[in-house]
mmCIF file with all atom_site columns, C-alpha atoms in Angstrom:
data_model
loop_
_atom_site.group_PDB
_atom_site.id
_atom_site.type_symbol
_atom_site.label_atom_id
_atom_site.label_alt_id
_atom_site.label_comp_id
_atom_site.label_asym_id
_atom_site.label_entity_id
_atom_site.label_seq_id
_atom_site.pdbx_PDB_ins_code
_atom_site.Cartn_x
_atom_site.Cartn_y
_atom_site.Cartn_z
_atom_site.occupancy
_atom_site.B_iso_or_equiv
_atom_site.pdbx_formal_charge
_atom_site.auth_seq_id
_atom_site.auth_comp_id
_atom_site.auth_asym_id
_atom_site.auth_atom_id
_atom_site.pdbx_PDB_model_num
ATOM 1   C CA . MET A 1 1   ? 10.921  24.548  -4.715 1.00 63.00 ? 1   MET A CA 1
ATOM 2   C CA . ARG A 1 2   ? 12.120  22.478  -2.352 1.00 83.00 ? 2   ARG A CA 1
ATOM 3   C CA . ALA A 1 3   ? 10.910  18.866  -2.412 1.00 93.00 ? 3   ALA A CA 1
ATOM 4   C CA . ILE A 1 4   ? 7.919   17.917  0.087  1.00 96.00 ? 4   ILE A CA 1
ATOM 5   C CA . TYR A 1 5   ? 8.190   14.668  1.868  1.00 98.00 ? 5   TYR A CA 1
ATOM 6   C CA . VAL A 1 6   ? 5.019   12.532  2.271  1.00 98.00 ? 6   VAL A CA 1
ATOM 7   C CA . TYR A 1 7   ? 3.985   9.569   4.296  1.00 98.00 ? 7   TYR A CA 1
ATOM 8   C CA . VAL A 1 8   ? 0.750   7.222   3.257  1.00 98.00 ? 8   VAL A CA 1
ATOM 9   C CA . ALA A 1 9   ? -0.751  6.462   6.832  1.00 98.00 ? 9   ALA A CA 1
ATOM 10  C CA . GLY A 1 10  ? -3.930  4.293   5.936  1.00 97.00 ? 10  GLY A CA 1
ATOM 11  C CA . PRO A 1 11  ? -4.771  0.873   7.237  1.00 96.00 ? 11  PRO A CA 1
ATOM 12  C CA . PHE A 1 12  ? -3.138  -2.135  6.107  1.00 92.00 ? 12  PHE A CA 1
ATOM 13  C CA . THR A 1 13  ? -4.748  -5.091  8.694  1.00 88.00 ? 13  THR A CA 1
ATOM 14  C CA . GLY A 1 14  ? -8.235  -6.363  7.269  1.00 89.00 ? 14  GLY A CA 1
ATOM 15  C CA . ASP A 1 15  ? -7.700  -7.126  3.507  1.00 92.00 ? 15  ASP A CA 1
ATOM 16  C CA . GLN A 1 16  ? -4.015  -6.031  2.896  1.00 91.00 ? 16  GLN A CA 1
ATOM 17  C CA . THR A 1 17  ? -3.963  -6.364  -0.707 1.00 93.00 ? 17  THR A CA 1
ATOM 18  C CA . VAL A 1 18  ? -6.470  -3.965  -1.507 1.00 95.00 ? 18  VAL A CA 1
ATOM 19  C CA . ASN A 1 19  ? -4.886  -1.346  2.251  1.00 96.00 ? 19  ASN A CA 1
ATOM 20  C CA . THR A 1 20  ? -1.695  -1.805  0.130  1.00 96.00 ? 20  THR A CA 1
ATOM 21  C CA . ARG A 1 21  ? -2.808  -0.784  -3.648 1.00 97.00 ? 21  ARG A CA 1
ATOM 22  C CA . LEU A 1 22  ? -5.089  2.088   -2.105 1.00 97.00 ? 22  LEU A CA 1
ATOM 23  C CA . ALA A 1 23  ? -1.859  2.883   -0.474 1.00 97.00 ? 23  ALA A CA 1
ATOM 24  C CA . ILE A 1 24  ? -0.475  3.055   -3.800 1.00 98.00 ? 24  ILE A CA 1
ATOM 25  C CA . ASP A 1 25  ? -2.992  4.767   -5.658 1.00 98.00 ? 25  ASP A CA 1
ATOM 26  C CA . ALA A 1 26  ? -2.712  7.423   -3.455 1.00 98.00 ? 26  ALA A CA 1
ATOM 27  C CA . ALA A 1 27  ? 0.984   7.497   -3.521 1.00 98.00 ? 27  ALA A CA 1
ATOM 28  C CA . GLU A 1 28  ? 0.882   8.097   -7.297 1.00 98.00 ? 28  GLU A CA 1
ATOM 29  C CA . SER A 1 29  ? -1.390  10.667  -7.228 1.00 98.00 ? 29  SER A CA 1
ATOM 30  C CA . LEU A 1 30  ? 1.626   12.176  -4.501 1.00 98.00 ? 30  LEU A CA 1
ATOM 31  C CA . ARG A 1 31  ? 3.910   11.606  -6.392 1.00 97.00 ? 31  ARG A CA 1
ATOM 32  C CA . ARG A 1 32  ? 2.316   12.860  -9.851 1.00 97.00 ? 32  ARG A CA 1
ATOM 33  C CA . ALA A 1 33  ? 2.092   16.504  -7.884 1.00 96.00 ? 33  ALA A CA 1
ATOM 34  C CA . GLY A 1 34  ? 5.033   16.427  -7.372 1.00 95.00 ? 34  GLY A CA 1
ATOM 35  C CA . PHE A 1 35  ? 5.611   15.305  -4.313 1.00 97.00 ? 35  PHE A CA 1
ATOM 36  C CA . ILE A 1 36  ? 7.922   12.458  -2.989 1.00 98.00 ? 36  ILE A CA 1
ATOM 37  C CA . PRO A 1 37  ? 5.518   9.610   -1.338 1.00 98.00 ? 37  PRO A CA 1
ATOM 38  C CA . PHE A 1 38  ? 7.024   7.010   1.186  1.00 98.00 ? 38  PHE A CA 1
ATOM 39  C CA . ILE A 1 39  ? 3.905   4.342   1.934  1.00 97.00 ? 39  ILE A CA 1
ATOM 40  C CA . PRO A 1 40  ? 5.222   1.488   4.864  1.00 96.00 ? 40  PRO A CA 1
ATOM 41  C CA . HIS A 1 41  ? 2.955   -0.436  3.397  1.00 94.00 ? 41  HIS A CA 1
ATOM 42  C CA . LEU A 1 42  ? 5.597   -2.034  1.379  1.00 93.00 ? 42  LEU A CA 1
ATOM 43  C CA . SER A 1 43  ? 7.103   -3.507  4.042  1.00 91.00 ? 43  SER A CA 1
ATOM 44  C CA . MET A 1 44  ? 3.736   -6.249  3.826  1.00 89.00 ? 44  MET A CA 1
ATOM 45  C CA . PHE A 1 45  ? 7.196   -8.212  0.747  1.00 91.00 ? 45  PHE A CA 1
ATOM 46  C CA . TRP A 1 46  ? 9.438   -7.561  3.010  1.00 90.00 ? 46  TRP A CA 1
ATOM 47  C CA . TYR A 1 47  ? 7.285   -9.678  5.888  1.00 88.00 ? 47  TYR A CA 1
ATOM 48  C CA . LEU A 1 48  ? 6.708   -12.159 3.937  1.00 89.00 ? 48  LEU A CA 1
ATOM 49  C CA . ILE A 1 49  ? 10.690  -12.370 4.258  1.00 92.00 ? 49  ILE A CA 1
ATOM 50  C CA . TYR A 1 50  ? 11.642  -11.573 7.573  1.00 93.00 ? 50  TYR A CA 1
ATOM 51  C CA . PRO A 1 51  ? 8.368   -11.166 9.619  1.00 91.00 ? 51  PRO A CA 1
ATOM 52  C CA . ASN A 1 52  ? 9.395   -8.938  13.171 1.00 90.00 ? 52  ASN A CA 1
ATOM 53  C CA . ASP A 1 53  ? 7.001   -8.192  15.241 1.00 92.00 ? 53  ASP A CA 1
ATOM 54  C CA . TYR A 1 54  ? 4.482   -5.281  15.065 1.00 90.00 ? 54  TYR A CA 1
ATOM 55  C CA . GLU A 1 55  ? 6.391   -3.170  17.792 1.00 92.00 ? 55  GLU A CA 1
ATOM 56  C CA . VAL A 1 56  ? 9.488   -3.938  15.189 1.00 94.00 ? 56  VAL A CA 1
ATOM 57  C CA . TRP A 1 57  ? 7.352   -1.891  12.221 1.00 92.00 ? 57  TRP A CA 1
ATOM 58  C CA . LEU A 1 58  ? 6.404   0.088   14.175 1.00 93.00 ? 58  LEU A CA 1
ATOM 59  C CA . ARG A 1 59  ? 9.259   1.107   15.521 1.00 95.00 ? 59  ARG A CA 1
ATOM 60  C CA . MET A 1 60  ? 10.236  1.633   11.807 1.00 96.00 ? 60  MET A CA 1
ATOM 61  C CA . ASP A 1 61  ? 7.127   3.655   11.100 1.00 96.00 ? 61  ASP A CA 1
ATOM 62  C CA . LEU A 1 62  ? 7.879   6.641   13.294 1.00 97.00 ? 62  LEU A CA 1
ATOM 63  C CA . ALA A 1 63  ? 11.243  6.559   12.221 1.00 98.00 ? 63  ALA A CA 1
ATOM 64  C CA . TRP A 1 64  ? 10.450  7.957   8.772  1.00 98.00 ? 64  TRP A CA 1
ATOM 65  C CA . ILE A 1 65  ? 7.333   9.766   10.009 1.00 98.00 ? 65  ILE A CA 1
ATOM 66  C CA . GLU A 1 66  ? 10.174  11.879  11.595 1.00 98.00 ? 66  GLU A CA 1
ATOM 67  C CA . LYS A 1 67  ? 11.934  12.003  7.989  1.00 97.00 ? 67  LYS A CA 1
ATOM 68  C CA . CYS A 1 68  ? 8.402   13.745  6.716  1.00 98.00 ? 68  CYS A CA 1
ATOM 69  C CA . ASP A 1 69  ? 7.782   17.278  6.168  1.00 97.00 ? 69  ASP A CA 1
ATOM 70  C CA . ALA A 1 70  ? 3.256   15.225  5.878  1.00 98.00 ? 70  ALA A CA 1
ATOM 71  C CA . VAL A 1 71  ? 1.335   12.842  6.397  1.00 98.00 ? 71  VAL A CA 1
ATOM 72  C CA . LEU A 1 72  ? -0.964  11.558  4.669  1.00 98.00 ? 72  LEU A CA 1
ATOM 73  C CA . ARG A 1 73  ? -4.089  10.151  6.528  1.00 98.00 ? 73  ARG A CA 1
ATOM 74  C CA . LEU A 1 74  ? -6.161  7.366   3.975  1.00 98.00 ? 74  LEU A CA 1
ATOM 75  C CA . GLU A 1 75  ? -9.903  7.445   5.075  1.00 96.00 ? 75  GLU A CA 1
ATOM 76  C CA . GLY A 1 76  ? -10.215 4.219   7.254  1.00 95.00 ? 76  GLY A CA 1
ATOM 77  C CA . GLU A 1 77  ? -9.940  2.971   10.927 1.00 95.00 ? 77  GLU A CA 1
ATOM 78  C CA . SER A 1 78  ? -6.843  1.933   12.077 1.00 95.00 ? 78  SER A CA 1
ATOM 79  C CA . ARG A 1 79  ? -5.706  1.403   14.886 1.00 94.00 ? 79  ARG A CA 1
ATOM 80  C CA . GLY A 1 80  ? -1.481  1.816   14.117 1.00 94.00 ? 80  GLY A CA 1
ATOM 81  C CA . ALA A 1 81  ? -2.686  4.507   11.723 1.00 96.00 ? 81  ALA A CA 1
ATOM 82  C CA . ASP A 1 82  ? -3.615  6.659   14.471 1.00 97.00 ? 82  ASP A CA 1
ATOM 83  C CA . ARG A 1 83  ? -0.876  6.357   16.430 1.00 96.00 ? 83  ARG A CA 1
ATOM 84  C CA . GLU A 1 84  ? 1.553   7.408   12.804 1.00 97.00 ? 84  GLU A CA 1
ATOM 85  C CA . VAL A 1 85  ? -0.636  10.369  13.285 1.00 98.00 ? 85  VAL A CA 1
ATOM 86  C CA . ALA A 1 86  ? 0.225   10.860  17.157 1.00 98.00 ? 86  ALA A CA 1
ATOM 87  C CA . HIS A 1 87  ? 2.722   11.104  16.685 1.00 98.00 ? 87  HIS A CA 1
ATOM 88  C CA . ALA A 1 88  ? 3.388   13.171  13.998 1.00 98.00 ? 88  ALA A CA 1
ATOM 89  C CA . LYS A 1 89  ? 1.279   15.347  14.819 1.00 98.00 ? 89  LYS A CA 1
ATOM 90  C CA . GLU A 1 90  ? 3.146   15.610  18.894 1.00 98.00 ? 90  GLU A CA 1
ATOM 91  C CA . ARG A 1 91  ? 6.764   16.394  16.536 1.00 98.00 ? 91  ARG A CA 1
ATOM 92  C CA . GLY A 1 92  ? 4.856   19.061  14.916 1.00 97.00 ? 92  GLY A CA 1
ATOM 93  C CA . ILE A 1 93  ? 4.238   17.424  11.801 1.00 98.00 ? 93  ILE A CA 1
ATOM 94  C CA . GLN A 1 94  ? 1.128   18.461  9.363  1.00 97.00 ? 94  GLN A CA 1
ATOM 95  C CA . VAL A 1 95  ? -1.461  15.657  8.706  1.00 98.00 ? 95  VAL A CA 1
ATOM 96  C CA . PHE A 1 96  ? -3.632  16.081  5.831  1.00 98.00 ? 96  PHE A CA 1
ATOM 97  C CA . GLY A 1 97  ? -6.722  13.930  5.281  1.00 97.00 ? 97  GLY A CA 1
ATOM 98  C CA . SER A 1 98  ? -6.697  14.557  1.293  1.00 97.00 ? 98  SER A CA 1
ATOM 99  C CA . ILE A 1 99  ? -3.849  15.204  -1.101 1.00 96.00 ? 99  ILE A CA 1
ATOM 100 C CA . ASP A 1 100 ? -6.203  19.028  -2.086 1.00 96.00 ? 100 ASP A CA 1
ATOM 101 C CA . GLU A 1 101 ? -5.783  20.192  1.652  1.00 96.00 ? 101 GLU A CA 1
ATOM 102 C CA . LEU A 1 102 ? -2.031  18.733  0.625  1.00 96.00 ? 102 LEU A CA 1
ATOM 103 C CA . LYS A 1 103 ? -1.131  20.297  -2.179 1.00 95.00 ? 103 LYS A CA 1
ATOM 104 C CA . ILE A 1 104 ? -2.451  23.942  -0.168 1.00 94.00 ? 104 ILE A CA 1
ATOM 105 C CA . TRP A 1 105 ? -0.797  23.432  2.059  1.00 95.00 ? 105 TRP A CA 1
ATOM 106 C CA . ALA A 1 106 ? 2.647   22.759  -0.413 1.00 94.00 ? 106 ALA A CA 1
ATOM 107 C CA . SER A 1 107 ? 1.429   26.198  -2.788 1.00 91.00 ? 107 SER A CA 1
ATOM 108 C CA . LEU A 1 108 ? 1.674   28.216  0.758  1.00 90.00 ? 108 LEU A CA 1
ATOM 109 C CA . VAL A 1 109 ? 4.405   26.703  2.724  1.00 85.00 ? 109 VAL A CA 1
ATOM 110 C CA . GLN A 1 110 ? 5.917   26.792  -1.668 1.00 74.00 ? 110 GLN A CA 1
ATOM 111 C CA . ARG A 1 111 ? 6.228   30.343  -1.866 1.00 66.00 ? 111 ARG A CA 1
#
């Protein structure tokens, strides 16, 4: 069975600590379900040492999306996550609003 790589898209601004925690929780659920998650929120630690402009981070995030098989869109308002979802859809990458939907899709593509 081939590994399925999943980009976790969701709010970051606002309470960055809470939003990062929610992304990590989702990624752990993905990992436990057999997926390989990518958490862009973890760049907050990189930012503390080497701050960059928002668009620098987003460019890297969009490049990572292109390496993934799917995107999990977490709840909450986020212009960045909305741009990530649009980028994925433009490239034919599947976007899901729940881990359950992602599992169903994965079971079909793994046949």
